[in-house]
Each structure stands twice: as C-alpha cells, then as structure tokens.
XYZ file of C-alpha atoms in Angstrom:
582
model
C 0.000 0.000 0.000
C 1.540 2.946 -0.859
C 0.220 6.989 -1.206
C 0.362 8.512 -4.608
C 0.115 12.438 -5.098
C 0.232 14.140 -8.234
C -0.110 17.984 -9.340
C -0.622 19.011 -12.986
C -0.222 22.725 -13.299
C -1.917 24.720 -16.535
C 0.910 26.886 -16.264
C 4.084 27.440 -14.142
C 3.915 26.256 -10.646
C 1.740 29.423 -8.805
C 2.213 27.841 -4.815
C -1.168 25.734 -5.349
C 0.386 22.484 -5.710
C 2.350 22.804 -2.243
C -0.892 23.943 -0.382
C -2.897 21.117 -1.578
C -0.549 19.120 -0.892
C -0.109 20.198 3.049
C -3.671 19.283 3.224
C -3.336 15.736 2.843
C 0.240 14.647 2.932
C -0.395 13.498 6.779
C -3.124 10.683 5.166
C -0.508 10.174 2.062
C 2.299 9.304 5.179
C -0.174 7.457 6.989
C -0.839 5.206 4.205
C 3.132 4.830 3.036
C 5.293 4.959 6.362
C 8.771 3.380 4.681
C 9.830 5.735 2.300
C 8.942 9.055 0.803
C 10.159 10.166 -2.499
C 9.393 14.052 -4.678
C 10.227 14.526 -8.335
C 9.010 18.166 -9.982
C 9.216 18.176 -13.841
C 9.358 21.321 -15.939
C 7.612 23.444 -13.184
C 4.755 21.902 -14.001
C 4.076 18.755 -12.791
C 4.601 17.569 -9.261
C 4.804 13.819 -8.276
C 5.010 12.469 -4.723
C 5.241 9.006 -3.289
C 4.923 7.453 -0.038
C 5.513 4.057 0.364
C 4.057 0.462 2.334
C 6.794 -1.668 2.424
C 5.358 -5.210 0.939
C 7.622 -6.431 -2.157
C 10.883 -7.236 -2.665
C 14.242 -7.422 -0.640
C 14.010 -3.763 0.590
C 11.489 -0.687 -0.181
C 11.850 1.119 -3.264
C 11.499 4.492 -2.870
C 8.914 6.465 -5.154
C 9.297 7.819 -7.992
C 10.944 5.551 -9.918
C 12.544 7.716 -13.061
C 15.537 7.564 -15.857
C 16.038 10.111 -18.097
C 12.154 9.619 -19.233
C 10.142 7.719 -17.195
C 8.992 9.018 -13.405
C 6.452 5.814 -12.274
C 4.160 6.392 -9.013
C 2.553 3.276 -8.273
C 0.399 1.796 -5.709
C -0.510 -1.984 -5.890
C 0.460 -5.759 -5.762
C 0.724 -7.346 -8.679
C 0.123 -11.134 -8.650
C 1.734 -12.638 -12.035
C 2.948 -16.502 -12.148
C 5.143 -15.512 -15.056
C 6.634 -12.601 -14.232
C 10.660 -12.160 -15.032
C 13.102 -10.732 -13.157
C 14.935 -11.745 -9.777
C 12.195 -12.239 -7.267
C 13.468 -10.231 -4.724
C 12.556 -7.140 -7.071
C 9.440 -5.145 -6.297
C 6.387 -4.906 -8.623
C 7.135 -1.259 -9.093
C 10.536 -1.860 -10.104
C 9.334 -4.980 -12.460
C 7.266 -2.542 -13.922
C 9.136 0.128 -14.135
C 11.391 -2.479 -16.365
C 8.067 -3.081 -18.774
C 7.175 0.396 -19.615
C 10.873 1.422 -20.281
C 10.766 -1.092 -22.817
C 7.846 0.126 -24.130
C 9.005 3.287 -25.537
C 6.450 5.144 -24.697
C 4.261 3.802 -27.809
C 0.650 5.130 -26.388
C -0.556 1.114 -27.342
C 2.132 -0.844 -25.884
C 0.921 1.038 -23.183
C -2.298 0.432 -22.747
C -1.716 -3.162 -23.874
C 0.586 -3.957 -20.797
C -1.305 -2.507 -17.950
C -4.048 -3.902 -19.417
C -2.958 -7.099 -18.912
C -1.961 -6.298 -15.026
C -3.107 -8.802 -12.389
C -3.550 -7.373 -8.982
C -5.071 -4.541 -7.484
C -3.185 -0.992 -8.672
C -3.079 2.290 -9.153
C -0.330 4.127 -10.926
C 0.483 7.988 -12.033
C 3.550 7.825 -15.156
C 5.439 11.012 -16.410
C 6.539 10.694 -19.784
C 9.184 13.509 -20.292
C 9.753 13.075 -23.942
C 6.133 13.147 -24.901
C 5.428 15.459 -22.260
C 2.294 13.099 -21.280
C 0.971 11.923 -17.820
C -0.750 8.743 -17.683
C -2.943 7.720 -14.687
C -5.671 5.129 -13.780
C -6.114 1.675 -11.540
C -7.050 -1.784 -12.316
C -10.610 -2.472 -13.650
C -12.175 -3.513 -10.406
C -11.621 -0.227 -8.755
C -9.429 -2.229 -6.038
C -7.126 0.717 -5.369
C -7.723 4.435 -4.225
C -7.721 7.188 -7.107
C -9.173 10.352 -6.692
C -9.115 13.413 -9.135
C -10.403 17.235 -8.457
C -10.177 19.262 -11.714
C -9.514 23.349 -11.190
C -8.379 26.960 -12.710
C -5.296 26.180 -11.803
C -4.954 21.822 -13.114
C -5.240 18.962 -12.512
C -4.973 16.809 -9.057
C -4.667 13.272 -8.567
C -4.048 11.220 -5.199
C -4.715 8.630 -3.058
C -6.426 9.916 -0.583
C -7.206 14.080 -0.162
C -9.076 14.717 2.824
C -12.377 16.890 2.537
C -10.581 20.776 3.272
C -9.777 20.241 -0.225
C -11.982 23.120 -2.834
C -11.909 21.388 -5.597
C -14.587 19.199 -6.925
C -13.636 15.622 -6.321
C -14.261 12.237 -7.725
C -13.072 8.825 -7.858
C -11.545 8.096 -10.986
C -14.116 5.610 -12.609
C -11.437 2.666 -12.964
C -11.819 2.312 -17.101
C -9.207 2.707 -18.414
C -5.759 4.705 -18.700
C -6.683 8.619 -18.936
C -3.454 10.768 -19.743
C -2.952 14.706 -20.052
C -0.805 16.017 -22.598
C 1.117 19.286 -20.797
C 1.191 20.891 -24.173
C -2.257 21.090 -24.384
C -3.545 24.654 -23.056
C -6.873 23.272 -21.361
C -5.045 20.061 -19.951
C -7.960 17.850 -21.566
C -8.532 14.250 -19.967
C -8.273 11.323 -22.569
C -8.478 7.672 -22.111
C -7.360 4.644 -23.580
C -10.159 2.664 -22.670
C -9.702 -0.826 -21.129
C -12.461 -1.846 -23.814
C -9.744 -1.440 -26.591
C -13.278 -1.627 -28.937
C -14.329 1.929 -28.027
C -11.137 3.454 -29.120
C -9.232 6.604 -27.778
C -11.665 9.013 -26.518
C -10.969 12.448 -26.498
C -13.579 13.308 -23.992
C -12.451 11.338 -20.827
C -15.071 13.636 -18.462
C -17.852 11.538 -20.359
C -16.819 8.566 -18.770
C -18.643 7.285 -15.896
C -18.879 4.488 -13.333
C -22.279 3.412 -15.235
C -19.675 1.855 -18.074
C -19.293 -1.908 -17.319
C -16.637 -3.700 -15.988
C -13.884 -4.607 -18.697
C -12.551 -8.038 -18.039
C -10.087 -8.496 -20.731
C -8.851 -12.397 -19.733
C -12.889 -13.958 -19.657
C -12.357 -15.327 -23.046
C -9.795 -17.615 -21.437
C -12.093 -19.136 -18.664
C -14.490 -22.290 -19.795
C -17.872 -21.564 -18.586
C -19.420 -24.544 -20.480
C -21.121 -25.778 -16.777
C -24.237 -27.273 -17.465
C -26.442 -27.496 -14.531
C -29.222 -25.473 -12.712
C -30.080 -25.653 -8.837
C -33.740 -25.757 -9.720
C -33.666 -28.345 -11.969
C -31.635 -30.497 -9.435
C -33.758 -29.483 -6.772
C -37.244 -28.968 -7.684
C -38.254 -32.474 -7.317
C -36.023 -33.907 -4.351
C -37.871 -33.128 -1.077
C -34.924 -33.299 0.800
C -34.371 -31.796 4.071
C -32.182 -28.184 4.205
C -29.789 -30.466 6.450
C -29.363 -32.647 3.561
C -29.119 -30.109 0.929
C -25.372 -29.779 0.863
C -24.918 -33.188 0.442
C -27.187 -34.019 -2.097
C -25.585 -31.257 -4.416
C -22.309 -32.105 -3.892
C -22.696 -35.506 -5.372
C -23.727 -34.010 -8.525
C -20.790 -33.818 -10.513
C -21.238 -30.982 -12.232
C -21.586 -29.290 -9.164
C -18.977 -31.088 -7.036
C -16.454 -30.055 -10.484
C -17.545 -26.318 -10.105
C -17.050 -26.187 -5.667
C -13.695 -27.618 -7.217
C -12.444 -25.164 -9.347
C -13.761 -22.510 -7.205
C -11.874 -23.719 -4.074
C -8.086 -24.336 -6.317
C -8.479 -21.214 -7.136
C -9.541 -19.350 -4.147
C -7.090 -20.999 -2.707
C -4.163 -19.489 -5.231
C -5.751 -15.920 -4.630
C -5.216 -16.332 -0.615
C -1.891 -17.493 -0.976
C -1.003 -15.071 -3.233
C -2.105 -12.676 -1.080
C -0.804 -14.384 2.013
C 3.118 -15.316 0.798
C 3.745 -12.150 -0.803
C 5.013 -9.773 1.608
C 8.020 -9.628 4.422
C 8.107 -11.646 7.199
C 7.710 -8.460 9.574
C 4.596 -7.437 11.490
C 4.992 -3.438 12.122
C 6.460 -3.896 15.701
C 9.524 -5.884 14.389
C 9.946 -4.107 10.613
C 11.960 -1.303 12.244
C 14.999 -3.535 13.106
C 14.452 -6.470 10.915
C 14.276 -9.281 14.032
C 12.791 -12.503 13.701
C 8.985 -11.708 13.966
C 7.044 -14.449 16.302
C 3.722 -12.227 15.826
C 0.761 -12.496 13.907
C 1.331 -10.621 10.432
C -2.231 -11.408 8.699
C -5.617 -10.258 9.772
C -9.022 -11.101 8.851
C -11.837 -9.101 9.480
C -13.786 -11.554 10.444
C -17.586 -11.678 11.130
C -18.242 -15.119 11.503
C -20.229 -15.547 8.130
C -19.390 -17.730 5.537
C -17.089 -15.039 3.511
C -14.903 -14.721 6.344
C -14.205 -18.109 7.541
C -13.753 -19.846 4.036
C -11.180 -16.959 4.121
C -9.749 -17.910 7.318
C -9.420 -21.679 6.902
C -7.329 -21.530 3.176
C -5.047 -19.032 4.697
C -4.419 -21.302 7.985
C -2.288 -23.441 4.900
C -0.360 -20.561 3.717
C 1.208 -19.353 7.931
C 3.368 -21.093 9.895
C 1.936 -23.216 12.447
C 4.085 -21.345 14.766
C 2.684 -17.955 13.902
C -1.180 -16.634 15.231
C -4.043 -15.279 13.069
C -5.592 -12.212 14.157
C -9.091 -12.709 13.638
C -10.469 -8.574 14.105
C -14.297 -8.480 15.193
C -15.717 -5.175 15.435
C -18.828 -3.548 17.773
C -19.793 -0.388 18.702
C -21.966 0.672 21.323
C -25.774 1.327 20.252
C -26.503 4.459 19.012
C -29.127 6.920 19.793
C -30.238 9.420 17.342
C -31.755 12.789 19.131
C -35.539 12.260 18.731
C -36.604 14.907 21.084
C -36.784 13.328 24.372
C -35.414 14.060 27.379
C -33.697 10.694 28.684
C -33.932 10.048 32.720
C -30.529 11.626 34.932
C -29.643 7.813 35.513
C -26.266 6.247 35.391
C -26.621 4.511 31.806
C -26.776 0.612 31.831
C -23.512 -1.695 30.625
C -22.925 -1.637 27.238
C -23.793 -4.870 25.529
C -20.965 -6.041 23.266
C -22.975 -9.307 22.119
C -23.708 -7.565 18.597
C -24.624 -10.022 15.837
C -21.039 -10.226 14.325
C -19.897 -10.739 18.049
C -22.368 -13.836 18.832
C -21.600 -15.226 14.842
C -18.014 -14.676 15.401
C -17.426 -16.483 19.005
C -19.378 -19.473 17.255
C -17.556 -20.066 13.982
C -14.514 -19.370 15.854
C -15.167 -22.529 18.203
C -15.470 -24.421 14.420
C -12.342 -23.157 13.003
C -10.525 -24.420 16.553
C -12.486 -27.772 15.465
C -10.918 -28.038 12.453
C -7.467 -26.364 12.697
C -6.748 -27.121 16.483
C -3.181 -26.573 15.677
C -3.715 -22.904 14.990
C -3.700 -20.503 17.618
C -6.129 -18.072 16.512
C -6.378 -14.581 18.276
C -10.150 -13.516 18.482
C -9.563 -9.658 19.283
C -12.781 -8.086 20.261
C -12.923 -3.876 19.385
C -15.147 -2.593 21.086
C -16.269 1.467 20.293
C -18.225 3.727 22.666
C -20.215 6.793 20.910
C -17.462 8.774 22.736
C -14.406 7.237 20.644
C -16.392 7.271 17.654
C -16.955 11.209 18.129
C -13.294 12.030 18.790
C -12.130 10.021 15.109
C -15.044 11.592 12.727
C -13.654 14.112 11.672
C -10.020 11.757 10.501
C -12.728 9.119 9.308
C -14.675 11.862 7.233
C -11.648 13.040 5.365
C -10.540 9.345 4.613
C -14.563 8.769 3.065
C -14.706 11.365 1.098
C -15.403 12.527 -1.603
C -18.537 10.414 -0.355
C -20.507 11.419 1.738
C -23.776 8.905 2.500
C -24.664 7.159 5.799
C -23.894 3.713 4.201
C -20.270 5.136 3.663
C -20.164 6.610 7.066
C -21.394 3.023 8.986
C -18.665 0.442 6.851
C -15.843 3.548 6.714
C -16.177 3.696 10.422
C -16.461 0.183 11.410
C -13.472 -0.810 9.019
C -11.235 2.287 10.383
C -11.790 0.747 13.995
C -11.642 -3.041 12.861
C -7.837 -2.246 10.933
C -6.789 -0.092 13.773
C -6.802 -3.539 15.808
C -7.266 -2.039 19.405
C -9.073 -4.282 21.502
C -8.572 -7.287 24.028
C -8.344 -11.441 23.299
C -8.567 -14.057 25.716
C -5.151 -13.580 26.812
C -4.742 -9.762 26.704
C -6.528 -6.923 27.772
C -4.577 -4.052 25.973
C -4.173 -6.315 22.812
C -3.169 -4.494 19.311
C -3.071 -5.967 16.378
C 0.004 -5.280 14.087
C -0.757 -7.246 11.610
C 0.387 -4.948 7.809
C -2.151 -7.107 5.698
C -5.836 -7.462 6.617
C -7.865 -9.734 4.205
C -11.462 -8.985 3.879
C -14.742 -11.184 2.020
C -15.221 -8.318 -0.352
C -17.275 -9.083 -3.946
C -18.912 -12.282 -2.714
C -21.801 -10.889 -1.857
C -22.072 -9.585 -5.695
C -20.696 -12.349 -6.881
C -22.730 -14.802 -5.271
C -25.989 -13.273 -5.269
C -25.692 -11.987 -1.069
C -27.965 -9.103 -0.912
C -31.415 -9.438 0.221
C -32.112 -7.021 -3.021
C -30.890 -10.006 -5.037
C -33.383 -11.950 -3.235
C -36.176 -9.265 -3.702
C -35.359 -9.267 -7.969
C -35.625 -13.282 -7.877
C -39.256 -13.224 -6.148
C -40.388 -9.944 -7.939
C -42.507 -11.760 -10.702
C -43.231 -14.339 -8.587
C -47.494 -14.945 -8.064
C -47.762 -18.262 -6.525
C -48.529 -19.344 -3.072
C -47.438 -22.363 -3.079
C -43.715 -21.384 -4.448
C -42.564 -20.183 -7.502
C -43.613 -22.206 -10.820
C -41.154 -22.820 -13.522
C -41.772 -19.892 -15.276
C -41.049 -17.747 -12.349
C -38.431 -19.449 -11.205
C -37.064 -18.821 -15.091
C -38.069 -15.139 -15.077
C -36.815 -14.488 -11.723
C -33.589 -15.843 -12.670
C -33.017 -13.506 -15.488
C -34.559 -10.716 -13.085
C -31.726 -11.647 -10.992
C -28.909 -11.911 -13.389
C -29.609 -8.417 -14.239
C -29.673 -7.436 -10.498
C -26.317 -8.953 -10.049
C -24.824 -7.398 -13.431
C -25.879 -4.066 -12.315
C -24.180 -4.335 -8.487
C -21.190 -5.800 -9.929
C -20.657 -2.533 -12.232
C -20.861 -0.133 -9.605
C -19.140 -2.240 -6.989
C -15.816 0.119 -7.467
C -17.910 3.366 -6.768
C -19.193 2.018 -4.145
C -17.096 -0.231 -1.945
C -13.083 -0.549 -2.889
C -11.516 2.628 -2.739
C -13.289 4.040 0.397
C -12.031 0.730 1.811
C -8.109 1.161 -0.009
C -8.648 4.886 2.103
C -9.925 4.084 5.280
C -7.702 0.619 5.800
C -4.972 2.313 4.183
C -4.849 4.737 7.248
C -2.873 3.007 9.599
C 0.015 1.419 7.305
C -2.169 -1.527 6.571
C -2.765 -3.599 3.466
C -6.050 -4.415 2.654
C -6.540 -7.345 0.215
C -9.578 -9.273 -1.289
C -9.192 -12.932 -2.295
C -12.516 -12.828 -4.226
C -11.486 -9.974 -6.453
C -8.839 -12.391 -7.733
C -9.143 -11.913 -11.832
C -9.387 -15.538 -12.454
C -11.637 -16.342 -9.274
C -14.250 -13.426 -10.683
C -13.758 -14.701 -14.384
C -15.225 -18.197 -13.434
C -17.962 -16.990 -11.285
C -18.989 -14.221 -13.324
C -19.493 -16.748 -16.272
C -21.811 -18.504 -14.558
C -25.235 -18.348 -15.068
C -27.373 -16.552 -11.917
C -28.987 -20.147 -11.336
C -25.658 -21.527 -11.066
C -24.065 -19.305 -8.126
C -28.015 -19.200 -6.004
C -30.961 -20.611 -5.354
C -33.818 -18.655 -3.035
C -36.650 -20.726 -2.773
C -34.211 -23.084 0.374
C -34.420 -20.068 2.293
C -31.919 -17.394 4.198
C -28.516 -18.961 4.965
C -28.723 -21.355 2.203
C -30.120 -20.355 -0.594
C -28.007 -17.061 -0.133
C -24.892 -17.614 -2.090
C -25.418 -21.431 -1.876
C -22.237 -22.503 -4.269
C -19.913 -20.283 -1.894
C -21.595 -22.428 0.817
C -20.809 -25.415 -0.571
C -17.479 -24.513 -0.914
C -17.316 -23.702 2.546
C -19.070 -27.597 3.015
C -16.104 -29.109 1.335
C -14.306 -27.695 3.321
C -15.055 -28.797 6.499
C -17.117 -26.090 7.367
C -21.199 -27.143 8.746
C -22.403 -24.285 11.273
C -20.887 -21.243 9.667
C -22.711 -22.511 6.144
C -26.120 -22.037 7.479
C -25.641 -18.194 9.292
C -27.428 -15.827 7.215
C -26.040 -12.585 5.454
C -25.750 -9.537 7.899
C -24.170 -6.108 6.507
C -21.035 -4.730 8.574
C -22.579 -1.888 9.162
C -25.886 -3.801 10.988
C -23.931 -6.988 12.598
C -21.324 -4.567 13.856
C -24.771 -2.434 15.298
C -22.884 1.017 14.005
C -25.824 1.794 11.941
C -29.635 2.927 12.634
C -31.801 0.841 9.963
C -34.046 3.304 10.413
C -31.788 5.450 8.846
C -31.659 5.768 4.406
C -28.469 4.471 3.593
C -28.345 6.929 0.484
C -29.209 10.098 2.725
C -25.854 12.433 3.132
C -24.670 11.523 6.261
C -24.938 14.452 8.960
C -22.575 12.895 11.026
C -19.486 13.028 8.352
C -20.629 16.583 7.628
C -19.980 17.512 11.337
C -16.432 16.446 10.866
C-alpha cells in the first residue's frame, strides 16, 4: 500500500500544488510509512510518493525515473510468469516493462491492461510530455481526481478541506494529459480497446461496465441449474449440501472454485516480508501475527480464514479482528432520565456469529492458535475520530459510507482485548477482507427481492417464475457488480490504508471473478431453500467441502448492521450528517 500524489499545473507552478498538498500529505504518510520520495518536472508537474513496504528485498522508494520515465505506483501485482529476480518489487518490475515500451501510447495500454492485482499508478513521460494515470478495472485501489483553474490533481487519498470538486476516478481505463495542451484535456485509452481513444475522458462514468479483458480464457461450459436439481427432491435443508455435492457438475464447479480461491489467498498471504509493524523497524525474527481477517463469523470470512491457515506457519497466530460499537441513539426529542446509563452490551450479531464459527475453526485447525480480538467502540471514541474518518470517506458522503468507513477504520486499527490480553493491538500490515462475494454470489437481500419480484404463486414459484426471476436476478447482479468500485473498494483502499495496513480481497482475484462471473445466476443461487442457504449457496458449498457445517447455514448480515454502528431506520443513500460535522 503505498500513497500517490500528483499535481498538474496549466501553467508554471503558482504555490497551489504545495498547499494542496499540506492538506493531505499526513493521510498520504499514513498510508506509506517506509519511504517518501518528490520529483518536480518542468515546473509543471509535481509527483510524490509514499511508500508500504510489501515487495521485494528492501522498499523502493517512489518515484521511480531515468532520463524519461517518473512511475508512481500503488498496488500488488500477482503474475505466475513474471521475469526478473524475485526479490525485485512490482514497481521496479514494472518500471522495467514500460521502459521497454518506448512510450508507444498502445504498448501502453496493452501492458497494464494485462496487469493482475489490485493498482493504481500515475507515469510522467518527459519526452512526450504526457501523464498517464488510472487503476485496475475492479476499482481495487484508491484514485481520486479534483479538476480546477489552476490543473489537474490526482491522489490517493485528499481529505475533505480540499476546494476542488472531487471524484473517484471511474477505474476504465488509462486517462493521460498532454502538458502541451492549453486546457489540460482528460483522454483515455479505454480498457475496452473496442471503443477506441476518446478524447472526452469527463464523459466517462462508473455506469460503463466492468472490462474483463482475460474472460475469453475461462471455460464456462457448466451445465447445470439448482432448480432443476432441486425442484423435485424433497430433501431436508440439512441434507441439501450433500445431495448437491454428489452431482458432478456441481462437485467439479465447488472444485475449481476452491483451487483457485485458494491461489488468490496465498497469493495474497506469501507475498510480503516476514515483519509485522512492531519488528519491521529492526528487521528481528517476527514471532507475531502478520495477517488479519476481518472476520464476522459468516461464511465469507471463515472460508477466508481456513485456506489461509495453509499458507502461515503453524508457529505464527491469526488475528481474527471483530468489530462492535456501542448502540446508538439518534436525538428524537426526548429528554432521557438523569440515571447512570446501563452496561454496554458487546454481544452484537457479528460478536455472537463470530465467538461461534470461531469454536469451528478451533475444530478443524486445532493446531492454529487463533487470536479472536474483540474492538469494542463507545459513541465517545467514535466522536473524537469523525472528523479523521470523514476526510478518509470522502469525496462520499452517505450514511452507508459513514457506517462500513467507520467500522473498518476501527476493525484495521486492531485495538481491543483477546482471551489472553486486555490491551491487545493488532500489528498485523495485511488485513484480508470477504469483499465481492456478496455480488458475486448473489448476497444481498435485493438479489433476493429481484428473484421473487414476478413471482405470483402461493405455493412457491412455478417454472416460469423461477425462469423469469432468474433472469430478473442476473440483471440485479450485473448491475451491483458494475458499480461495486464506486461504491465499496476505494473508500475501503482509504480508510484501511490509514494506519500502514494492506487491505486485500481474495474474491477480487481476476481468475476467481472470471469463473464466477461466467456462470449463469442459477448456477451461483438458489432462493426458494431459504436465508442462509439459498443465499450464495455454491460459496456455501465450498465452505461444506471444506469442512465447514455451522458457519454454512448463518445468514447474510451487513457490517454496518452486525457490527450495530448503523440505525436501519436510517436511508443508507441520505448524506450523512454525522461526516458533515467532521
């Protein structure tokens, strides 16, 4: 994880770029702790990076430039056939690839498009007198870009005291500026290399779909449909796992899913140093835990949990981070009674789900000390971080991005107690978190409401609905999966990010998503068993192959509800009046 800043001035620098950037280079530090590096070019442009230490022998400082290239990049980069000694970094890898590129505009956009991992990047081309900037198409990594008088500013993270309108760079392609240009006009190189250059990059929004450029390599020829397999059986919900899982089309599929799940954790797990942030400093041999999972107890979570228990030594904990917060009370008017308040509660939903399915994953990997670390956050605490937690958010601004920003910005902090410590922090400098299964695997209860929208009969849904609400459905989860990066990723890169930390998402892994996504909606859920099966039933038969029986059967809660941060009575699209306050 690393902080990426750049200034494009219209004209010679005016003092602008260094005031923006005293606005935010506290969250750019924050998020890269190692190593700082500034480049200026030409008095107009102004590139800074800070950097997460997580590839390679030692960090590589930021920029990377010769006599042509300047590279800023943020990401991890997860390529089985990547060249070069393996104790470089991905930024210096790359670095390697666009030198040797020669700045051709399509050798370009052909070899980032081709990037596996979560990134974002900023490149100064000094010959051409071009910069380049974007992230990978998922919208995995922070990018933000504000657009004034006096240019053009792209970072990380900003921090709301900025002026400028700001957005999150809809993650579509490469976009470049060419300084010789008097307006500095936006163009992309879309990641859809059908659509062609377009001169008009401000055009481009988040509504565009998702570009997956490697689905024509997956083989998506699975021929089976839970209702047909089902609609006859009478079986008991108890049995339901098992009678699936015999089919082999279906046992093929939990399969594939699993190897490859499996390669995304590891990936994810392997690739970094051997240091939790107590013991980086001086390099000693680090007995702590170095992975956390935030870790609710559901089904996303735990599958999580048990692949990466292969991937650690047995000598080395887990952190397993469980967030609560203490209930809050909107003012409604009334006067409450002048007596001492009650004990908090901590048993929130994610508490109750998490002590359970912790007790399985003991069960099954008894071998593994895992550290269940219980964060608990009074309305007080909450209060005194808003205002940090409202510059990370924005440029949103809603009450759903005030609930999950908070809860994740207290989970990754890692302040709370285990069974052994009171005082307990996690230092942990990668957290992996279940993020895209729930639009993957058809998790929302809207998914649920599209399936049953058409659906007239009492006695459960006839073929034809079952049909219909299927491709009511499919278009359900097309449409969340488009707007998942302007609505989940980067606020999470930002507010994770914070404290030095690494967030990663094994389900966002490119060939993971290309095999699910080529499934057909009938393939990945089935509603009519009910809440907690149904739900993203071929994730939970994963998790049934695995080992895995209570946590299979807990149904779907949001962060923001199981963590009890958020008022359901409360629109989750409604600007939030508590981030404003900040």
């Amino acid at each position: 994880m690393c902080g990426i800043f750049c200034f494009i001035s219209k004209t010679d620098f005016t003092g602008a770029q260094e005031e923006i950037l005293s606005q935010c280079q506290c969250h750019l530090q924050n998020r890269g702790p190692d190593e700082t590096g500034r480049l200026e070019f030409d008095s107009r442009v102004l590139l800074l990076g800070t950097v997460l230490w997580q590839q390679g022998a030692t960090p590589c400082r930021q920029p990377v430039e010769d006599d042509r290239f300047a590279l800023l990049f943020n990401g991890d980069l997860f390529m089985d056939r990547r060249d070069g000694p393996p104790e470089d970094s991905d930024t210096r890898w790359l670095f390697r690839q666009i030198v040797a590129t020669r700045g051709e505009a399509e050798e370009l956009r052909e070899l980032f498009g081709v990037l596996k991992g979560p990134f974002s990047l900023v490149l100064l081309d000094k010959v051409r007198r071009r910069v380049y900037f974007g992230r990978d198409c998922f919208g995995r990594n922070s990018l933000l870009v504000a657009v004034s008088n006096d240019g053009i500013l792209v970072s990380s993270v900003l921090g709301n005291k900025v002026q400028q309108k700001t957005v999150e760079l809809p993650p579509n392609g490469i976009y470049y500026v060419d300084l010789a240009e008097d307006n500095l006009d936006l163009h992309i190189f879309p990641w859809n290399t059908k659509k062609g250059e377009s001169e008009s990059a401000l055009n481009v929004t988040f509504e565009d779909p998702i570009e997956l450029p490697w689905l024509h390599s997956v083989n998506s020829e699975i021929s089976f449909n839970y209702h047909d397999l089902l609609k006859d059986s009478n079986v008991d919900s108890d049995q339901v796992f098992n009678l699936l899982l015999n089919n082999p089309a279906v046992s093929n599929l939990c399969n594939d899913l699993i190897r490859l799940l499996e390669q995304s954790v590891r990936e994810r797990v392997v690739n970094t140093p051997a240091f939790c942030r107590k013991c980086l400093p001086a390099r000693d041999p680090c007995p702590h835990p170095r992975l956390g999972i935030l870790f609710s107890g559901g089904i996303d979570c735990t599958i999580i949990a048990l692949l990466a228990d292969r991937f650690v030594p047995d000598s080395t904990p887990i952190d397993l981070l469980n967030v609560a917060f203490e209930k809050i009370v909107r003012p409604n008017g009334k006067k409450h009674p002048s007596t001492a308040p009650p004990p908090i509660d901590w048993n929130v939903p994610d508490r109750v789900t998490g002590r359970s399915t912790l007790q399985e994953l003991q069960r099954l990997r008894p071998n593994r000390h895992w550290n269940f670390v219980e964060i608990n956050i009074t309305r007080q605490e909450l209060n005194d971080h808003k205002r940090r937690i409202s510059d990370l958010v924005f440029p949103l601004k809603s009450v759903l991005d005030e609930s999950i920003g908070a809860a994740l910005w207290f989970a990754s902090r890692g302040y709370g107690t285990t069974d052994e410590a009171v005082g307990y922090r996690c230092d942990a400098r990668v957290l992996l978190l279940g993020s895209g299964a729930d639009e993957l695997f058809g998790g929302y209860s809207r998914h649920r409401v599209a399936f049953y929208r058409d659906v007239r009969s009492k006695d459960g849904p006839s073929d034809a609905e079952v049909e219909q609400g299927f491709r009511s459905l499919a278009a359900e989860l097309e449409l969340d999966w488009n707007r998942l990066p302007s609505r989940n990723l980067a606020r999470d890169d930002r507010v994770i990010g914070d404290h030095g930390i690494t967030p990663r998402t094994p389900y966002l892994q490119e060939d993971f998503v290309a095999l699910v996504h080529g499934l057909d909606a009938s393939q990945r859920c089935y509603y009519p068993l009910g809440a907690g099966i149904g739900d993203k039933l071929t994730l939970r038969l994963c998790g049934y192959r695995l080992g895995l029986r209570e946590s299979t059967c807990l149904r779907k809660r949001a962060l923001q509800f199981g963590s009890r941060i958020a008022d359901r009575k409360q629109n989750a699209a409604d600007e939030s009046t508590f981030l404003a306050e900040g």
